[in-house]
Amino acid sequence: MQQGTDEITFTPDRSAYIRAHAWMAAFAMAAGMGILWAAGNPHIWTGAIGGLAAIALRGWYLASEEMAVVWRIADGVLTGPAERRVPLGEIETARSMASYVQIITRGGDKHLIKYQADPAATLSAIERARA
């Protein structure tokens, strides 16, 4: 998170990205092994390899795209990728979930500010800007 005089910028953190993918890999490995065990496969260990490979490939493939996503608060508007614009007065709920901050508007739109090094600080900055 960077703060200028009129703008606050939220950029993704590489270590948070890697940590999130490590958790996904652990879940995928356990799920793969569980499915093979339930199916009666005697080589359940291959589920761990498949789960790890799938998440590692996903992480490698999406890293450059995810690390380029920047959210900004300026002039009373939260802007993000794909021309997302959320006036701060339209935010109904803001909460942190793991390394993400979820924004829910009064109209029900949901946005994720992903892979934040300190999601509590991101949430606090959004709340201060709303005040």
mmCIF file with all atom_site columns, C-alpha atoms in Angstrom:
data_model
loop_
_atom_site.group_PDB
_atom_site.id
_atom_site.type_symbol
_atom_site.label_atom_id
_atom_site.label_alt_id
_atom_site.label_comp_id
_atom_site.label_asym_id
_atom_site.label_entity_id
_atom_site.label_seq_id
_atom_site.pdbx_PDB_ins_code
_atom_site.Cartn_x
_atom_site.Cartn_y
_atom_site.Cartn_z
_atom_site.occupancy
_atom_site.B_iso_or_equiv
_atom_site.pdbx_formal_charge
_atom_site.auth_seq_id
_atom_site.auth_comp_id
_atom_site.auth_asym_id
_atom_site.auth_atom_id
_atom_site.pdbx_PDB_model_num
ATOM 1   C CA . MET A 1 1   ? 0.000   0.000   0.000   1.00 0.00 ? 1   MET A CA 1
ATOM 2   C CA . GLN A 1 2   ? 1.321   3.421   -0.978  1.00 0.00 ? 2   GLN A CA 1
ATOM 3   C CA . GLN A 1 3   ? -0.176  6.679   0.114   1.00 0.00 ? 3   GLN A CA 1
ATOM 4   C CA . GLY A 1 4   ? 0.310   9.975   -1.657  1.00 0.00 ? 4   GLY A CA 1
ATOM 5   C CA . THR A 1 5   ? -1.270  13.291  -0.863  1.00 0.00 ? 5   THR A CA 1
ATOM 6   C CA . ASP A 1 6   ? -4.435  12.648  -2.868  1.00 0.00 ? 6   ASP A CA 1
ATOM 7   C CA . GLU A 1 7   ? -4.189  8.958   -3.714  1.00 0.00 ? 7   GLU A CA 1
ATOM 8   C CA . ILE A 1 8   ? -3.874  5.617   -1.943  1.00 0.00 ? 8   ILE A CA 1
ATOM 9   C CA . THR A 1 9   ? -2.610  2.672   -4.003  1.00 0.00 ? 9   THR A CA 1
ATOM 10  C CA . PHE A 1 10  ? -3.062  -1.015  -3.162  1.00 0.00 ? 10  PHE A CA 1
ATOM 11  C CA . THR A 1 11  ? -0.659  -3.352  -4.967  1.00 0.00 ? 11  THR A CA 1
ATOM 12  C CA . PRO A 1 12  ? -0.428  -7.128  -4.615  1.00 0.00 ? 12  PRO A CA 1
ATOM 13  C CA . ASP A 1 13  ? 2.348   -8.654  -2.532  1.00 0.00 ? 13  ASP A CA 1
ATOM 14  C CA . ARG A 1 14  ? 4.360   -11.528 -4.028  1.00 0.00 ? 14  ARG A CA 1
ATOM 15  C CA . SER A 1 15  ? 4.846   -13.317 -0.697  1.00 0.00 ? 15  SER A CA 1
ATOM 16  C CA . ALA A 1 16  ? 1.085   -13.180 -0.020  1.00 0.00 ? 16  ALA A CA 1
ATOM 17  C CA . TYR A 1 17  ? 0.537   -14.623 -3.518  1.00 0.00 ? 17  TYR A CA 1
ATOM 18  C CA . ILE A 1 18  ? 2.941   -17.492 -2.841  1.00 0.00 ? 18  ILE A CA 1
ATOM 19  C CA . ARG A 1 19  ? 1.438   -18.121 0.611   1.00 0.00 ? 19  ARG A CA 1
ATOM 20  C CA . ALA A 1 20  ? -2.092  -18.294 -0.843  1.00 0.00 ? 20  ALA A CA 1
ATOM 21  C CA . HIS A 1 21  ? -0.929  -20.762 -3.475  1.00 0.00 ? 21  HIS A CA 1
ATOM 22  C CA . ALA A 1 22  ? 0.834   -22.891 -0.847  1.00 0.00 ? 22  ALA A CA 1
ATOM 23  C CA . TRP A 1 23  ? -2.484  -23.221 1.013   1.00 0.00 ? 23  TRP A CA 1
ATOM 24  C CA . MET A 1 24  ? -4.299  -24.058 -2.237  1.00 0.00 ? 24  MET A CA 1
ATOM 25  C CA . ALA A 1 25  ? -1.649  -26.679 -3.043  1.00 0.00 ? 25  ALA A CA 1
ATOM 26  C CA . ALA A 1 26  ? -2.009  -28.301 0.376   1.00 0.00 ? 26  ALA A CA 1
ATOM 27  C CA . PHE A 1 27  ? -5.785  -28.507 -0.094  1.00 0.00 ? 27  PHE A CA 1
ATOM 28  C CA . ALA A 1 28  ? -5.459  -29.829 -3.674  1.00 0.00 ? 28  ALA A CA 1
ATOM 29  C CA . MET A 1 29  ? -2.943  -32.451 -2.560  1.00 0.00 ? 29  MET A CA 1
ATOM 30  C CA . ALA A 1 30  ? -5.183  -33.671 0.267   1.00 0.00 ? 30  ALA A CA 1
ATOM 31  C CA . ALA A 1 31  ? -8.258  -33.666 -1.986  1.00 0.00 ? 31  ALA A CA 1
ATOM 32  C CA . GLY A 1 32  ? -6.459  -35.595 -4.719  1.00 0.00 ? 32  GLY A CA 1
ATOM 33  C CA . MET A 1 33  ? -5.257  -38.215 -2.269  1.00 0.00 ? 33  MET A CA 1
ATOM 34  C CA . GLY A 1 34  ? -8.705  -38.464 -0.674  1.00 0.00 ? 34  GLY A CA 1
ATOM 35  C CA . ILE A 1 35  ? -10.420 -38.986 -4.016  1.00 0.00 ? 35  ILE A CA 1
ATOM 36  C CA . LEU A 1 36  ? -7.944  -41.697 -5.035  1.00 0.00 ? 36  LEU A CA 1
ATOM 37  C CA . TRP A 1 37  ? -8.300  -43.400 -1.642  1.00 0.00 ? 37  TRP A CA 1
ATOM 38  C CA . ALA A 1 38  ? -12.115 -43.338 -1.900  1.00 0.00 ? 38  ALA A CA 1
ATOM 39  C CA . ALA A 1 39  ? -11.894 -44.799 -5.408  1.00 0.00 ? 39  ALA A CA 1
ATOM 40  C CA . GLY A 1 40  ? -9.769  -47.657 -4.098  1.00 0.00 ? 40  GLY A CA 1
ATOM 41  C CA . ASN A 1 41  ? -6.627  -46.687 -5.971  1.00 0.00 ? 41  ASN A CA 1
ATOM 42  C CA . PRO A 1 42  ? -3.562  -48.234 -4.294  1.00 0.00 ? 42  PRO A CA 1
ATOM 43  C CA . HIS A 1 43  ? -1.348  -45.305 -5.395  1.00 0.00 ? 43  HIS A CA 1
ATOM 44  C CA . ILE A 1 44  ? -2.935  -42.473 -3.422  1.00 0.00 ? 44  ILE A CA 1
ATOM 45  C CA . TRP A 1 45  ? 0.387   -40.617 -3.265  1.00 0.00 ? 45  TRP A CA 1
ATOM 46  C CA . THR A 1 46  ? -0.078  -39.650 -6.938  1.00 0.00 ? 46  THR A CA 1
ATOM 47  C CA . GLY A 1 47  ? -2.941  -37.385 -5.842  1.00 0.00 ? 47  GLY A CA 1
ATOM 48  C CA . ALA A 1 48  ? -0.434  -35.287 -3.894  1.00 0.00 ? 48  ALA A CA 1
ATOM 49  C CA . ILE A 1 49  ? 1.822   -34.945 -6.923  1.00 0.00 ? 49  ILE A CA 1
ATOM 50  C CA . GLY A 1 50  ? -1.107  -34.052 -9.187  1.00 0.00 ? 50  GLY A CA 1
ATOM 51  C CA . GLY A 1 51  ? -2.498  -31.475 -6.749  1.00 0.00 ? 51  GLY A CA 1
ATOM 52  C CA . LEU A 1 52  ? 0.880   -29.841 -6.264  1.00 0.00 ? 52  LEU A CA 1
ATOM 53  C CA . ALA A 1 53  ? 1.588   -29.773 -10.003 1.00 0.00 ? 53  ALA A CA 1
ATOM 54  C CA . ALA A 1 54  ? -1.823  -28.277 -10.803 1.00 0.00 ? 54  ALA A CA 1
ATOM 55  C CA . ILE A 1 55  ? -1.501  -25.419 -8.307  1.00 0.00 ? 55  ILE A CA 1
ATOM 56  C CA . ALA A 1 56  ? 2.158   -24.772 -9.151  1.00 0.00 ? 56  ALA A CA 1
ATOM 57  C CA . LEU A 1 57  ? 1.281   -24.491 -12.840 1.00 0.00 ? 57  LEU A CA 1
ATOM 58  C CA . ARG A 1 58  ? -1.667  -22.209 -12.035 1.00 0.00 ? 58  ARG A CA 1
ATOM 59  C CA . GLY A 1 59  ? 0.509   -20.008 -9.839  1.00 0.00 ? 59  GLY A CA 1
ATOM 60  C CA . TRP A 1 60  ? 3.244   -19.723 -12.440 1.00 0.00 ? 60  TRP A CA 1
ATOM 61  C CA . TYR A 1 61  ? 0.806   -19.027 -15.278 1.00 0.00 ? 61  TYR A CA 1
ATOM 62  C CA . LEU A 1 62  ? -1.217  -16.332 -13.484 1.00 0.00 ? 62  LEU A CA 1
ATOM 63  C CA . ALA A 1 63  ? 1.564   -14.623 -11.517 1.00 0.00 ? 63  ALA A CA 1
ATOM 64  C CA . SER A 1 64  ? 2.369   -11.847 -13.986 1.00 0.00 ? 64  SER A CA 1
ATOM 65  C CA . GLU A 1 65  ? -1.318  -11.022 -14.456 1.00 0.00 ? 65  GLU A CA 1
ATOM 66  C CA . GLU A 1 66  ? -2.178  -11.030 -10.738 1.00 0.00 ? 66  GLU A CA 1
ATOM 67  C CA . MET A 1 67  ? 0.901   -9.021  -9.745  1.00 0.00 ? 67  MET A CA 1
ATOM 68  C CA . ALA A 1 68  ? -0.074  -6.269  -12.195 1.00 0.00 ? 68  ALA A CA 1
ATOM 69  C CA . VAL A 1 69  ? -3.491  -5.599  -10.602 1.00 0.00 ? 69  VAL A CA 1
ATOM 70  C CA . VAL A 1 70  ? -3.567  -2.229  -8.843  1.00 0.00 ? 70  VAL A CA 1
ATOM 71  C CA . TRP A 1 71  ? -6.450  -0.665  -6.911  1.00 0.00 ? 71  TRP A CA 1
ATOM 72  C CA . ARG A 1 72  ? -6.519  3.070   -6.122  1.00 0.00 ? 72  ARG A CA 1
ATOM 73  C CA . ILE A 1 73  ? -8.529  5.470   -4.021  1.00 0.00 ? 73  ILE A CA 1
ATOM 74  C CA . ALA A 1 74  ? -8.595  8.975   -5.426  1.00 0.00 ? 74  ALA A CA 1
ATOM 75  C CA . ASP A 1 75  ? -11.243 11.710  -5.487  1.00 0.00 ? 75  ASP A CA 1
ATOM 76  C CA . GLY A 1 76  ? -13.664 9.627   -3.415  1.00 0.00 ? 76  GLY A CA 1
ATOM 77  C CA . VAL A 1 77  ? -13.623 6.658   -5.811  1.00 0.00 ? 77  VAL A CA 1
ATOM 78  C CA . LEU A 1 78  ? -12.061 3.207   -5.504  1.00 0.00 ? 78  LEU A CA 1
ATOM 79  C CA . THR A 1 79  ? -10.842 2.131   -8.950  1.00 0.00 ? 79  THR A CA 1
ATOM 80  C CA . GLY A 1 80  ? -9.541  -1.245  -9.977  1.00 0.00 ? 80  GLY A CA 1
ATOM 81  C CA . PRO A 1 81  ? -8.866  -3.477  -12.958 1.00 0.00 ? 81  PRO A CA 1
ATOM 82  C CA . ALA A 1 82  ? -11.243 -3.734  -15.927 1.00 0.00 ? 82  ALA A CA 1
ATOM 83  C CA . GLU A 1 83  ? -12.469 -0.164  -15.363 1.00 0.00 ? 83  GLU A CA 1
ATOM 84  C CA . ARG A 1 84  ? -14.070 -0.998  -12.013 1.00 0.00 ? 84  ARG A CA 1
ATOM 85  C CA . ARG A 1 85  ? -15.197 2.158   -10.229 1.00 0.00 ? 85  ARG A CA 1
ATOM 86  C CA . VAL A 1 86  ? -16.778 2.164   -6.797  1.00 0.00 ? 86  VAL A CA 1
ATOM 87  C CA . PRO A 1 87  ? -17.679 5.487   -5.208  1.00 0.00 ? 87  PRO A CA 1
ATOM 88  C CA . LEU A 1 88  ? -16.679 5.274   -1.538  1.00 0.00 ? 88  LEU A CA 1
ATOM 89  C CA . GLY A 1 89  ? -20.207 6.256   -0.511  1.00 0.00 ? 89  GLY A CA 1
ATOM 90  C CA . GLU A 1 90  ? -21.572 3.165   -2.281  1.00 0.00 ? 90  GLU A CA 1
ATOM 91  C CA . ILE A 1 91  ? -19.508 0.736   -0.177  1.00 0.00 ? 91  ILE A CA 1
ATOM 92  C CA . GLU A 1 92  ? -21.786 -1.090  2.230   1.00 0.00 ? 92  GLU A CA 1
ATOM 93  C CA . THR A 1 93  ? -19.335 -3.628  3.644   1.00 0.00 ? 93  THR A CA 1
ATOM 94  C CA . ALA A 1 94  ? -15.570 -4.007  3.635   1.00 0.00 ? 94  ALA A CA 1
ATOM 95  C CA . ARG A 1 95  ? -13.923 -6.980  5.300   1.00 0.00 ? 95  ARG A CA 1
ATOM 96  C CA . SER A 1 96  ? -10.677 -8.909  5.211   1.00 0.00 ? 96  SER A CA 1
ATOM 97  C CA . MET A 1 97  ? -10.453 -12.598 4.366   1.00 0.00 ? 97  MET A CA 1
ATOM 98  C CA . ALA A 1 98  ? -6.979  -14.169 4.491   1.00 0.00 ? 98  ALA A CA 1
ATOM 99  C CA . SER A 1 99  ? -4.821  -11.929 2.225   1.00 0.00 ? 99  SER A CA 1
ATOM 100 C CA . TYR A 1 100 ? -7.872  -10.400 0.502   1.00 0.00 ? 100 TYR A CA 1
ATOM 101 C CA . VAL A 1 101 ? -10.111 -7.444  1.220   1.00 0.00 ? 101 VAL A CA 1
ATOM 102 C CA . GLN A 1 102 ? -13.677 -7.864  0.009   1.00 0.00 ? 102 GLN A CA 1
ATOM 103 C CA . ILE A 1 103 ? -15.738 -4.814  -0.921  1.00 0.00 ? 103 ILE A CA 1
ATOM 104 C CA . ILE A 1 104 ? -19.529 -5.133  -1.198  1.00 0.00 ? 104 ILE A CA 1
ATOM 105 C CA . THR A 1 105 ? -21.508 -2.232  -2.629  1.00 0.00 ? 105 THR A CA 1
ATOM 106 C CA . ARG A 1 106 ? -25.061 -1.181  -1.760  1.00 0.00 ? 106 ARG A CA 1
ATOM 107 C CA . GLY A 1 107 ? -26.105 -2.620  -5.127  1.00 0.00 ? 107 GLY A CA 1
ATOM 108 C CA . GLY A 1 108 ? -24.622 -6.020  -4.207  1.00 0.00 ? 108 GLY A CA 1
ATOM 109 C CA . ASP A 1 109 ? -21.516 -5.899  -6.409  1.00 0.00 ? 109 ASP A CA 1
ATOM 110 C CA . LYS A 1 110 ? -18.518 -7.663  -4.867  1.00 0.00 ? 110 LYS A CA 1
ATOM 111 C CA . HIS A 1 111 ? -14.870 -6.858  -5.493  1.00 0.00 ? 111 HIS A CA 1
ATOM 112 C CA . LEU A 1 112 ? -11.673 -8.450  -4.152  1.00 0.00 ? 112 LEU A CA 1
ATOM 113 C CA . ILE A 1 113 ? -8.462  -6.592  -3.529  1.00 0.00 ? 113 ILE A CA 1
ATOM 114 C CA . LYS A 1 114 ? -6.212  -9.648  -3.604  1.00 0.00 ? 114 LYS A CA 1
ATOM 115 C CA . TYR A 1 115 ? -2.838  -10.639 -2.176  1.00 0.00 ? 115 TYR A CA 1
ATOM 116 C CA . GLN A 1 116 ? -2.358  -7.817  0.306   1.00 0.00 ? 116 GLN A CA 1
ATOM 117 C CA . ALA A 1 117 ? 0.700   -7.996  2.564   1.00 0.00 ? 117 ALA A CA 1
ATOM 118 C CA . ASP A 1 118 ? -1.325  -6.476  5.409   1.00 0.00 ? 118 ASP A CA 1
ATOM 119 C CA . PRO A 1 119 ? -5.068  -6.802  4.697   1.00 0.00 ? 119 PRO A CA 1
ATOM 120 C CA . ALA A 1 120 ? -5.913  -5.111  8.011   1.00 0.00 ? 120 ALA A CA 1
ATOM 121 C CA . ALA A 1 121 ? -3.975  -2.008  6.931   1.00 0.00 ? 121 ALA A CA 1
ATOM 122 C CA . THR A 1 122 ? -5.713  -2.057  3.539   1.00 0.00 ? 122 THR A CA 1
ATOM 123 C CA . LEU A 1 123 ? -9.102  -2.315  5.235   1.00 0.00 ? 123 LEU A CA 1
ATOM 124 C CA . SER A 1 124 ? -8.178  0.467   7.644   1.00 0.00 ? 124 SER A CA 1
ATOM 125 C CA . ALA A 1 125 ? -7.103  2.754   4.779   1.00 0.00 ? 125 ALA A CA 1
ATOM 126 C CA . ILE A 1 126 ? -10.413 2.149   2.973   1.00 0.00 ? 126 ILE A CA 1
ATOM 127 C CA . GLU A 1 127 ? -12.376 2.865   6.154   1.00 0.00 ? 127 GLU A CA 1
ATOM 128 C CA . ARG A 1 128 ? -10.405 6.092   6.774   1.00 0.00 ? 128 ARG A CA 1
ATOM 129 C CA . ALA A 1 129 ? -11.049 7.207   3.177   1.00 0.00 ? 129 ALA A CA 1
ATOM 130 C CA . ARG A 1 130 ? -14.777 6.531   3.600   1.00 0.00 ? 130 ARG A CA 1
ATOM 131 C CA . ALA A 1 131 ? -14.979 8.655   6.775   1.00 0.00 ? 131 ALA A CA 1
#
